[in-house]
Amino acid sequence: MDGRREEEHCMFETSHVLGALLASSPLLAQAWSHCTHANASNSSFVVEHHDDTVYVAFSGTQTSALSSSVAGGELFGPVPISTGGGQELFAPLVGGKGDDAQPVLVQAAALRLFLSLYNSSEFRLLVSETGSRSVVLTGHSMGGCVASLVALHFLCSSAGSGSPSPASLLCITFGSPLLGDDALSRAVLRERWSGRFCHVVAQHDIMPRLLLCPLNSMPPRLVTSVTDLMQSWHFAVRYPGFSRPSFRLSDDQRTELHRFVGVHVAAAEQQQKSPYRPFGNHALCSAEGAACIDDPLIVVKLLHLTFMADPGSSSIEEQHISYGDLVAEISQNVLSKKRIRIEEEPTRSSGYSAGVSMALEASGIRIQDMGAAEARECLETRMWRRPNMNCASLAIKLAKVTPCRAQIEWYKTLCDDDMGYYDCFKHRKAAKRDAKVNMNRIKLGHFWDGLLAKLQDNELPHDFHRRSKWVNAAQFYKLLVEPLDIAEYYRCKLHETRGHYLPHGRARRYEVFDRWWNEGEEEVREAATWKKKKRSKFAGLTQDSCFWAKVEEARECVKRARAEKNPAKLAKLWDSVSGFEGFANRLIERKEVSVDVMAPRSSYSLWVEEVKELKLKRASSVLVGVER
């Protein structure tokens, strides 16, 4: 704990800094201006050029006919992104492997609008106009969902080959409902596209929070209120010259809607009942500023806490259509260098704590608000869950356990000339030295199991398993240490109670590392030169980490063959022996084994002698039968 406190002095909470940087640029104001033009137009999108950048704004009013189905669940329910030809349009998103193989789900209404747009002649013109250009895609409300799907399509196309795509791409949405599920969120992280998306969310705008609620359980009177409110919003942005909004909630309706959204957003954060999850960066805005958050779990938490904070003079009716005023106010506050009064928290004097306080105020949570303490804890937890920081911390821990690996390498070198390190460890020829090696083996196992636990809990970058440093480190660890795990398994005679190592004793981490290595791109496999050209000398480590488990199975086959009288069973055993013999000979011929495999007293060398003896015995039996 003390180490964590010391480290805190070297850290900074940067979400409010990113928000201030975003607000101080003209980007948000320009994007919103183009959104208002799109909303007021008769087209599904408008294209405007600003300096060297192409702005494409998608209308949020093209879905006015859908608002009557807010409680139906069909249009706003999730469907596979591969629906209607999406398999090809979003190939990298639907092509996940292993843990990422579950189908990506997106909002049905948004996908329907995107596919309708994609199949139009206007979209083909859009593709040609944005090719090799700097492009900003933007949209308000449902227009933001369409903008996000277009951005995902462009990014998927650029990841493929041949299709024209923008040179650089940024997607900015305002008050956009959530688009996809957790699989989409993880896929975007895996492809490292999070920085391409910025979702601007006002503090008390219900639209970005609405799909975290079970719409099919919304009371009928609330359905009517939301439907009327959405239609009012559509009218206000479609005809900006008229007063807005034309529909006002009563105090009871407003209270009921606020309670319904607040309760279900909180439930979604705690129990993950909603199929929808955020992706990309979310700029959580209030009149005080903006805080940019990229962690999906923290975003859901803060969507709840910011919404439940005191709304002051703001109203649910106006928040969704007042992003222009909000952006202008935030920008003015940043330019006037408005700052939080951190003297209100004398007990928290570190720069990190001050940064957390500024982030809270920027998102609209004041110190006296009910959820302030929970929000502070949430942001402080975020720092320790930040994937890149955890990755850097793991690199330090890897360096600390490297001596354990080096000692096992030294042990292997000492044993190579006699019986090999597998058999030395299995038979514990030097008790003190072997005990030290066993301790190092256990330490390394704990490190890699902890790493996989962090990966399972989404505490590491989602492309972690593709990074060459970690793929190669895991592969080297597996080749060096798994033989010792196999030796321990057979030394303890666990094969007699559980069965052989490969089907019953292999640790999950080795299966995961196999998948990393086999799925890795060619440039990741720096150690795989043996696949391209023949080795000139034997490998430092046997390239099949399960080789010794196969040796143990082969030795048991020989043992059983000696006593087997049934010809059919004996033939089956000989097939197994011959199969392993051919496999081992191929490895040796390609020099894909370490010299310890052929050590004079290794299990493999003993097996070779046993097979020779058995073959001679079998040949003698055949000769005797012929003579008779």
XYZ file of C-alpha atoms in Angstrom:
628
model
C 0.000 0.000 0.000
C 2.851 2.372 0.797
C 4.360 1.626 -2.611
C 1.076 2.569 -4.220
C 0.997 5.891 -2.329
C 4.550 6.676 -3.371
C 3.692 5.912 -6.978
C 0.659 8.203 -6.793
C 2.939 11.250 -6.477
C 4.322 10.453 -9.934
C 0.894 10.108 -11.590
C -1.585 12.552 -13.012
C -5.282 12.263 -13.792
C -5.445 13.473 -17.390
C -9.126 13.087 -18.321
C -9.877 16.777 -17.609
C -6.717 17.829 -19.489
C -7.864 15.943 -22.583
C -11.311 17.454 -22.169
C -9.863 20.971 -21.917
C -7.695 20.355 -24.967
C -10.720 19.187 -26.922
C -12.859 22.117 -25.777
C -10.182 24.703 -26.551
C -9.918 23.544 -30.165
C -12.477 24.598 -32.790
C -13.176 20.933 -33.565
C -16.325 20.493 -31.449
C -17.855 23.792 -32.530
C -17.235 23.046 -36.196
C -18.572 19.481 -35.886
C -21.744 20.689 -34.146
C -22.257 23.387 -36.772
C -22.189 20.721 -39.490
C -24.583 18.552 -37.443
C -27.139 21.389 -37.332
C -26.885 21.750 -41.106
C -27.434 18.009 -41.576
C -30.388 17.927 -39.170
C -32.084 20.810 -41.003
C -31.464 19.327 -44.473
C -33.553 16.917 -46.517
C -30.551 14.637 -47.075
C -29.274 11.792 -44.921
C -25.870 13.488 -44.745
C -24.081 16.664 -45.821
C -20.460 17.060 -46.917
C -18.574 20.284 -46.239
C -14.925 21.205 -46.680
C -13.039 23.171 -44.059
C -9.415 23.894 -44.926
C -7.891 20.497 -45.753
C -10.499 18.523 -43.815
C -13.708 16.976 -45.114
C -16.598 17.082 -42.625
C -19.394 14.580 -43.176
C -22.413 15.146 -40.918
C -25.222 12.594 -40.707
C -28.751 13.709 -39.986
C -30.339 12.752 -36.688
C -33.834 13.550 -37.980
C -34.006 10.727 -40.507
C -35.269 8.444 -37.744
C -38.343 10.414 -36.672
C -40.514 7.539 -37.866
C -38.697 5.207 -35.471
C -39.433 7.134 -32.296
C -42.861 5.539 -32.020
C -41.122 2.182 -31.534
C -39.063 3.233 -28.528
C -40.531 0.466 -26.393
C -40.816 -2.168 -29.081
C -37.349 -3.612 -28.643
C -37.105 -4.634 -32.303
C -35.575 -1.498 -33.786
C -33.502 -0.602 -30.761
C -32.671 -4.183 -29.847
C -29.257 -5.692 -30.731
C -28.694 -7.702 -33.925
C -25.484 -9.265 -35.335
C -23.407 -6.735 -37.242
C -23.114 -9.352 -40.001
C -26.851 -8.955 -40.742
C -27.645 -7.863 -44.281
C -24.134 -8.231 -45.674
C -22.220 -6.847 -42.692
C -19.951 -9.908 -42.732
C -17.949 -8.319 -45.551
C -18.473 -4.675 -44.576
C -17.092 -5.176 -41.048
C -14.792 -8.169 -41.588
C -12.129 -7.370 -38.917
C -14.871 -6.945 -36.299
C -16.595 -10.254 -37.028
C -13.377 -12.214 -37.543
C -12.288 -12.528 -33.915
C -10.626 -15.753 -32.717
C -10.444 -17.549 -29.414
C -11.918 -15.394 -26.649
C -12.961 -12.758 -29.207
C -14.997 -15.173 -31.344
C -18.453 -14.206 -30.022
C -20.660 -12.333 -32.531
C -20.644 -8.534 -32.453
C -24.102 -7.074 -31.828
C -25.227 -3.567 -32.792
C -28.402 -1.531 -32.558
C -30.913 -2.735 -35.180
C -32.197 0.751 -36.081
C -28.692 2.134 -36.667
C -27.623 -0.873 -38.753
C -30.767 -0.579 -40.874
C -30.062 3.088 -41.548
C -26.415 2.377 -42.372
C -27.232 -0.436 -44.817
C -29.817 1.746 -46.531
C -27.203 4.474 -46.881
C -24.467 2.054 -47.985
C -26.567 0.756 -50.864
C -27.274 4.258 -52.211
C -25.455 6.065 -55.012
C -24.774 8.972 -52.625
C -22.597 6.727 -50.468
C -20.451 5.716 -53.425
C -19.895 9.406 -54.161
C -19.031 9.921 -50.496
C -16.395 7.165 -50.630
C -14.747 8.720 -53.673
C -14.832 12.206 -52.145
C -13.269 11.162 -48.833
C -10.627 8.808 -50.230
C -7.078 9.729 -49.120
C -8.368 12.825 -47.292
C -8.529 13.876 -43.629
C -12.126 13.178 -42.647
C -14.276 14.047 -39.633
C -17.526 12.071 -39.420
C -20.097 13.550 -37.084
C -23.742 13.236 -36.141
C -26.294 14.164 -33.493
C -28.515 11.588 -31.791
C -29.168 8.660 -34.195
C -27.050 10.483 -36.748
C -24.130 9.795 -34.406
C -24.857 6.044 -34.526
C -24.815 6.121 -38.331
C -21.588 8.171 -38.275
C -20.016 5.554 -35.984
C -21.007 2.686 -38.291
C -19.652 4.547 -41.320
C -16.408 5.173 -39.413
C -16.183 1.484 -38.470
C -16.766 0.511 -42.099
C -14.024 2.888 -43.315
C -11.625 1.557 -40.674
C -12.430 -2.050 -41.610
C -11.907 -1.211 -45.296
C -8.542 0.407 -44.586
C -7.511 -2.693 -42.654
C -8.255 -4.748 -45.771
C -6.857 -4.227 -49.232
C -7.815 -2.254 -52.285
C -10.772 -0.228 -50.983
C -10.321 3.563 -50.975
C -10.384 4.984 -47.459
C -9.629 8.267 -45.686
C -6.002 9.108 -44.909
C -7.023 10.009 -41.350
C -10.368 9.579 -39.642
C -12.117 10.946 -36.562
C -15.725 10.345 -35.540
C -17.443 12.846 -33.205
C -20.979 12.203 -31.979
C -23.307 14.376 -29.889
C -25.923 12.778 -27.632
C -25.705 9.491 -29.518
C -27.415 6.373 -28.125
C -25.131 3.424 -27.403
C -24.425 1.454 -30.562
C -23.078 -2.006 -29.734
C -22.397 -4.665 -27.144
C -19.343 -5.690 -25.170
C -17.995 -7.687 -28.130
C -17.951 -4.506 -30.250
C -16.259 -2.585 -27.441
C -13.540 -5.243 -27.153
C -13.131 -5.493 -30.919
C -12.550 -1.732 -31.190
C -9.984 -1.946 -28.409
C -8.355 -4.962 -30.040
C -7.982 -3.126 -33.335
C -6.667 -0.034 -31.472
C -9.390 2.220 -32.901
C -10.633 3.775 -29.652
C -8.829 7.045 -30.359
C -10.850 7.446 -33.560
C -14.114 7.972 -31.662
C -15.196 10.829 -29.402
C -18.736 10.640 -28.038
C -19.823 13.957 -26.500
C -22.373 13.424 -23.717
C -24.203 16.177 -21.818
C -24.652 15.628 -18.108
C -28.430 15.141 -18.094
C -29.051 13.971 -21.660
C -31.097 10.764 -21.467
C -30.388 9.552 -25.042
C -26.817 8.251 -24.443
C -28.157 6.456 -21.363
C -31.531 5.250 -22.631
C -30.355 1.928 -24.129
C -28.832 0.911 -20.805
C -32.473 0.649 -19.680
C -34.853 -2.255 -20.473
C -37.182 -0.411 -22.852
C -39.667 -3.282 -22.937
C -40.302 -2.799 -19.200
C -40.873 0.948 -19.438
C -44.326 1.916 -18.026
C -46.827 2.899 -20.778
C -47.195 6.449 -19.513
C -43.402 6.828 -19.602
C -43.309 5.427 -23.142
C -45.756 8.126 -24.166
C -43.651 10.827 -22.486
C -40.410 9.646 -24.147
C -42.077 9.299 -27.560
C -43.526 12.818 -27.343
C -40.158 14.128 -26.159
C -38.265 12.510 -29.054
C -40.729 13.843 -31.598
C -40.323 17.288 -30.052
C -36.542 17.024 -30.363
C -36.805 15.988 -33.997
C -39.028 18.978 -34.750
C -36.719 21.367 -32.891
C -33.537 20.349 -34.754
C -35.298 19.911 -38.100
C -36.770 23.403 -37.916
C -34.314 25.393 -35.771
C -36.095 28.686 -36.483
C -39.012 27.676 -34.256
C -39.010 27.865 -30.473
C -37.714 24.741 -28.743
C -38.712 22.360 -27.403
C -42.446 22.430 -28.106
C -43.189 19.661 -25.584
C -42.615 20.043 -21.859
C -42.686 17.300 -19.244
C -44.635 17.859 -16.074
C -42.713 17.755 -12.799
C -44.068 14.253 -12.094
C -43.125 13.012 -15.575
C -39.672 14.501 -15.284
C -39.132 12.945 -11.857
C -40.382 9.535 -13.019
C -38.210 9.574 -16.142
C -35.162 10.698 -14.179
C -35.703 7.934 -11.623
C -36.280 5.248 -14.285
C -33.125 6.120 -16.222
C -31.013 6.562 -13.088
C -32.064 3.258 -11.522
C -31.516 1.181 -14.655
C -28.209 2.789 -15.616
C -26.985 1.973 -12.100
C -28.231 -1.617 -12.516
C -26.482 -1.894 -15.904
C -23.217 -0.801 -14.308
C -23.494 -3.267 -11.429
C -25.104 -6.311 -13.073
C -24.419 -5.792 -16.799
C -28.039 -6.630 -17.674
C -28.060 -4.353 -20.705
C -26.556 -5.775 -23.923
C -25.066 -2.373 -24.752
C -21.618 -1.124 -23.796
C -19.698 2.062 -24.682
C -16.689 2.051 -26.996
C -14.131 4.689 -27.901
C -13.666 7.893 -25.882
C -16.529 9.603 -24.078
C -16.340 13.329 -23.355
C -18.602 13.720 -20.314
C -19.590 17.379 -20.367
C -21.133 19.924 -18.059
C -21.078 23.701 -17.981
C -17.823 23.411 -16.021
C -15.866 21.520 -18.678
C -15.340 18.042 -20.081
C -13.631 14.855 -18.905
C -12.515 12.323 -21.544
C -12.756 8.669 -20.458
C -11.892 5.628 -22.571
C -12.539 2.779 -20.119
C -15.995 1.285 -20.934
C -16.697 0.203 -17.346
C -15.785 3.614 -15.938
C -17.863 5.336 -18.631
C -20.993 3.401 -17.591
C -20.329 4.208 -13.944
C -19.929 7.917 -14.644
C -22.936 7.986 -16.969
C -24.906 7.059 -13.872
C -23.193 9.300 -11.324
C -23.138 12.422 -13.515
C -26.808 11.948 -14.397
C -27.794 11.648 -10.721
C -25.913 14.824 -9.731
C -27.959 17.973 -9.074
C -29.223 19.219 -12.474
C -29.426 22.837 -11.303
C -31.212 24.929 -13.899
C -30.742 22.425 -16.756
C -33.683 20.357 -17.962
C -34.053 16.932 -19.541
C -36.077 18.475 -22.367
C -33.310 20.822 -23.491
C -30.086 18.911 -22.796
C -30.332 16.688 -25.853
C -30.675 19.550 -28.339
C -28.471 22.164 -26.643
C -25.007 20.843 -27.484
C -24.172 24.012 -29.387
C -24.702 26.133 -26.285
C -22.847 23.590 -24.141
C -19.812 23.494 -26.444
C -19.656 27.300 -26.528
C -19.906 27.529 -22.729
C -17.196 24.904 -22.157
C -14.906 26.609 -24.637
C -15.443 29.963 -22.958
C -14.683 28.493 -19.534
C -11.461 26.932 -20.803
C -10.334 30.119 -22.523
C -11.029 32.167 -19.390
C -8.878 29.654 -17.476
C -11.592 28.780 -15.005
C -10.196 26.378 -12.393
C -11.518 24.298 -9.540
C -10.982 25.523 -5.997
C -8.896 22.642 -4.698
C -8.504 24.328 -1.317
C -11.877 22.806 -0.476
C -10.021 19.508 -0.052
C -7.070 20.298 2.212
C -6.470 16.631 3.002
C -5.736 15.789 -0.629
C -2.756 17.829 -1.665
C -1.117 15.642 -4.302
C -1.203 16.626 -7.938
C -3.016 13.409 -8.732
C -5.830 14.122 -6.266
C -6.148 17.650 -7.586
C -6.452 16.228 -11.082
C -9.219 13.876 -9.943
C -11.058 16.821 -8.377
C -10.786 18.810 -11.590
C -12.035 15.853 -13.609
C -15.040 15.474 -11.305
C -15.971 19.134 -11.578
C -15.494 19.092 -15.352
C -17.946 16.182 -15.642
C -20.494 18.043 -13.490
C -20.018 16.323 -10.121
C -19.480 18.751 -7.287
C -17.853 17.902 -3.981
C -21.161 18.170 -2.105
C -23.061 15.880 -4.522
C -24.219 12.531 -3.175
C -22.169 10.459 -5.621
C -18.971 12.532 -5.374
C -17.077 10.078 -3.149
C -18.082 7.136 -5.343
C -17.085 9.018 -8.493
C -13.716 9.920 -6.972
C -13.063 6.298 -6.069
C -14.112 5.322 -9.599
C -11.579 7.678 -11.207
C -8.833 6.679 -8.800
C -9.525 3.006 -9.561
C -9.353 3.870 -13.261
C -5.696 4.827 -12.918
C -4.852 1.396 -11.545
C -6.956 -0.332 -14.218
C -5.468 1.689 -17.063
C -4.341 -0.997 -19.539
C -1.177 0.672 -20.803
C -0.032 1.406 -17.236
C -0.691 -2.198 -16.246
C 1.235 -3.345 -19.308
C 4.208 -1.196 -18.318
C 3.999 -2.526 -14.756
C 4.013 -6.095 -16.069
C 7.149 -5.357 -18.075
C 8.868 -4.363 -14.821
C 7.627 -7.532 -13.115
C 8.838 -9.604 -16.049
C 12.302 -8.131 -15.598
C 12.177 -9.090 -11.909
C 11.381 -12.739 -12.633
C 13.898 -13.002 -15.471
C 16.615 -14.238 -13.033
C 14.342 -17.216 -12.275
C 14.303 -18.057 -15.963
C 18.074 -17.543 -16.243
C 18.709 -19.993 -13.380
C 16.592 -22.628 -15.118
C 18.579 -22.056 -18.326
C 21.816 -22.517 -16.350
C 20.404 -25.708 -14.815
C 19.531 -27.014 -18.281
C 23.069 -26.375 -19.527
C 24.550 -28.306 -16.597
C 22.339 -31.326 -17.320
C 22.603 -31.492 -21.116
C 25.552 -33.902 -21.271
C 24.248 -36.576 -18.897
C 20.519 -37.235 -18.868
C 19.060 -33.850 -19.783
C 17.300 -31.387 -17.516
C 13.920 -33.098 -17.917
C 15.132 -36.356 -16.397
C 17.411 -34.698 -13.843
C 14.438 -32.735 -12.525
C 12.121 -35.727 -12.677
C 14.469 -37.968 -10.666
C 15.750 -35.156 -8.378
C 19.405 -36.105 -8.766
C 20.606 -33.023 -6.842
C 18.021 -32.293 -4.159
C 19.132 -28.777 -3.190
C 19.669 -27.586 -6.745
C 16.441 -29.189 -7.946
C 14.477 -27.573 -5.109
C 15.755 -24.165 -6.213
C 14.732 -24.895 -9.801
C 11.289 -26.010 -8.614
C 10.828 -22.747 -6.694
C 11.778 -20.759 -9.811
C 9.358 -22.844 -11.868
C 6.514 -22.022 -9.469
C 7.383 -18.305 -9.393
C 7.321 -18.094 -13.175
C 4.000 -19.939 -13.280
C 2.478 -17.469 -10.803
C 3.684 -14.536 -12.897
C 2.143 -15.826 -16.120
C -1.086 -16.908 -14.433
C -1.390 -13.411 -12.952
C -0.817 -11.910 -16.384
C -3.605 -14.022 -17.892
C -5.926 -13.051 -15.027
C -5.357 -9.374 -15.813
C -6.011 -10.053 -19.483
C -9.215 -11.903 -18.601
C -10.367 -8.931 -16.466
C -9.750 -6.454 -19.330
C -6.918 -4.797 -17.400
C -4.467 -5.051 -20.307
C -4.609 -3.668 -23.853
C -6.868 -5.790 -26.029
C -4.114 -6.294 -28.595
C -1.753 -7.495 -25.852
C -1.682 -11.044 -27.235
C -0.483 -9.684 -30.586
C 2.493 -7.743 -29.259
C 5.725 -9.431 -30.282
C 7.477 -8.820 -26.949
C 4.850 -10.757 -25.007
C 4.198 -13.433 -27.630
C 7.911 -14.252 -27.797
C 8.373 -14.070 -24.013
C 5.440 -16.443 -23.487
C 6.747 -18.825 -26.151
C 10.248 -18.921 -24.633
C 8.787 -19.500 -21.166
C 6.618 -22.340 -22.483
C 9.491 -24.085 -24.288
C 11.788 -23.793 -21.260
C 9.469 -24.491 -18.326
C 6.702 -26.778 -19.558
C 9.109 -29.765 -19.714
C 9.693 -29.223 -15.974
C 5.917 -29.185 -15.363
C 5.677 -32.471 -17.283
C 8.550 -33.926 -15.239
C 6.826 -32.929 -11.981
C 3.547 -34.440 -13.178
C 5.123 -37.831 -13.881
C 7.443 -37.706 -10.855
C 4.373 -37.387 -8.633
C 2.746 -40.242 -10.594
C -0.314 -38.089 -11.309
C -0.714 -39.916 -14.621
C -1.714 -43.021 -12.660
C -4.693 -41.256 -11.034
C -5.622 -38.521 -13.524
C -4.352 -39.886 -16.824
C -1.588 -38.658 -19.072
C -0.390 -35.056 -19.042
C -1.610 -33.884 -22.440
C -5.335 -34.602 -22.017
C -5.553 -34.257 -18.230
C -2.674 -32.278 -16.734
C -1.679 -29.432 -19.038
C -2.072 -25.943 -17.530
C -4.430 -23.556 -19.324
C -1.677 -20.965 -19.736
C 0.207 -23.188 -22.170
C -2.883 -23.653 -24.317
C -3.335 -19.874 -24.394
C 0.321 -19.344 -25.355
C -0.046 -21.926 -28.138
C -2.937 -19.898 -29.512
C -0.988 -16.625 -29.277
C 1.914 -18.153 -31.178
C -0.171 -19.867 -33.838
C -2.445 -16.868 -34.443
C 0.339 -14.313 -34.399
C 1.298 -12.482 -37.560
C 4.483 -13.562 -39.346
C 6.484 -10.575 -38.176
C 5.628 -11.407 -34.569
C 7.298 -14.816 -34.804
C 10.868 -13.648 -34.558
C 12.016 -17.056 -33.344
C 10.377 -18.955 -36.192
C 13.294 -18.837 -38.650
C 13.307 -22.653 -38.647
C 10.058 -22.518 -40.608
C 11.774 -20.726 -43.458
C 15.182 -22.381 -43.652
C 16.909 -25.470 -42.331
C 18.755 -25.229 -39.032
C 22.518 -25.663 -39.040
C 22.619 -26.864 -35.424
C 20.265 -28.203 -32.806
C 17.800 -25.779 -31.218
C 18.518 -24.264 -27.834
C 15.099 -25.510 -26.689
C 12.998 -28.326 -28.116
C 10.397 -26.619 -30.303
C 7.578 -28.894 -29.128
C 7.126 -28.065 -25.446
C 5.049 -31.237 -24.988
C 7.729 -33.514 -26.439
C 8.489 -35.160 -23.108
C 4.819 -35.856 -22.416
C 4.702 -37.679 -25.741
C 7.852 -39.585 -24.756
C 6.158 -40.708 -21.538
C 3.112 -41.921 -23.469
C 5.358 -43.708 -25.966
C 7.285 -45.448 -23.155
C 4.027 -46.684 -21.669
C 3.016 -48.037 -25.082
C 6.289 -50.001 -25.251
C 5.760 -51.302 -21.720
C 2.246 -52.475 -22.551
C 3.388 -53.956 -25.867
C 5.839 -56.232 -24.033
C 3.009 -57.887 -22.124
C 0.167 -57.670 -24.663
C -1.027 -60.980 -26.112
C -4.055 -59.748 -28.062
C -2.912 -59.252 -31.703
C -5.376 -56.425 -32.422
C -4.389 -54.479 -29.332
C -0.714 -55.161 -29.977
C -1.040 -53.816 -33.534
C -2.660 -50.663 -32.191
C 0.184 -50.167 -29.692
C 2.749 -50.619 -32.459
C 0.945 -47.998 -34.532
C 1.292 -45.572 -31.641
C 4.978 -46.413 -31.199
C 5.669 -46.052 -34.928
C 3.745 -42.765 -35.057
C 5.828 -41.220 -32.296
C 9.029 -42.662 -33.753
C 8.347 -40.945 -37.074
C 7.440 -37.682 -35.322
C 10.621 -37.692 -33.213
C 12.834 -38.559 -36.182
C 11.416 -35.635 -38.160
C 12.129 -33.244 -35.281
C 15.682 -34.532 -34.968
C 16.269 -34.415 -38.709
C 15.172 -30.757 -38.797
C 17.231 -30.106 -35.649
C 14.141 -28.837 -33.835
C 15.169 -30.549 -30.600
C 17.690 -29.541 -27.994
C 20.802 -31.651 -27.414
C 19.400 -32.801 -24.057
C 16.887 -34.994 -25.935
C 19.771 -37.186 -27.145
C 21.681 -37.211 -23.872
C 22.907 -40.772 -23.093
C 20.522 -41.375 -20.195
C 17.561 -39.262 -21.268
C 14.065 -40.779 -21.342
C 14.062 -40.477 -25.113
C 17.392 -42.318 -25.485
C 16.140 -45.051 -23.147
C 12.937 -45.298 -25.175
C 14.938 -45.713 -28.395
C 16.827 -48.635 -26.816
C 13.571 -50.143 -25.537
C 12.049 -49.967 -29.024
C 15.124 -51.594 -30.567
C 14.966 -54.375 -28.011
C 11.246 -54.864 -28.599
C 11.698 -54.938 -32.366
C 14.409 -57.597 -32.025
C 12.160 -59.630 -29.776
C 9.291 -59.281 -32.218
C 11.531 -60.232 -35.144
C 12.743 -63.298 -33.236
C 9.143 -64.330 -32.550
C 8.317 -64.027 -36.228
C 11.336 -66.180 -37.203
C 10.406 -68.853 -34.681
C 6.878 -68.905 -36.080
C 8.201 -69.305 -39.629
C 10.499 -72.185 -38.634
C 7.607 -73.998 -37.057
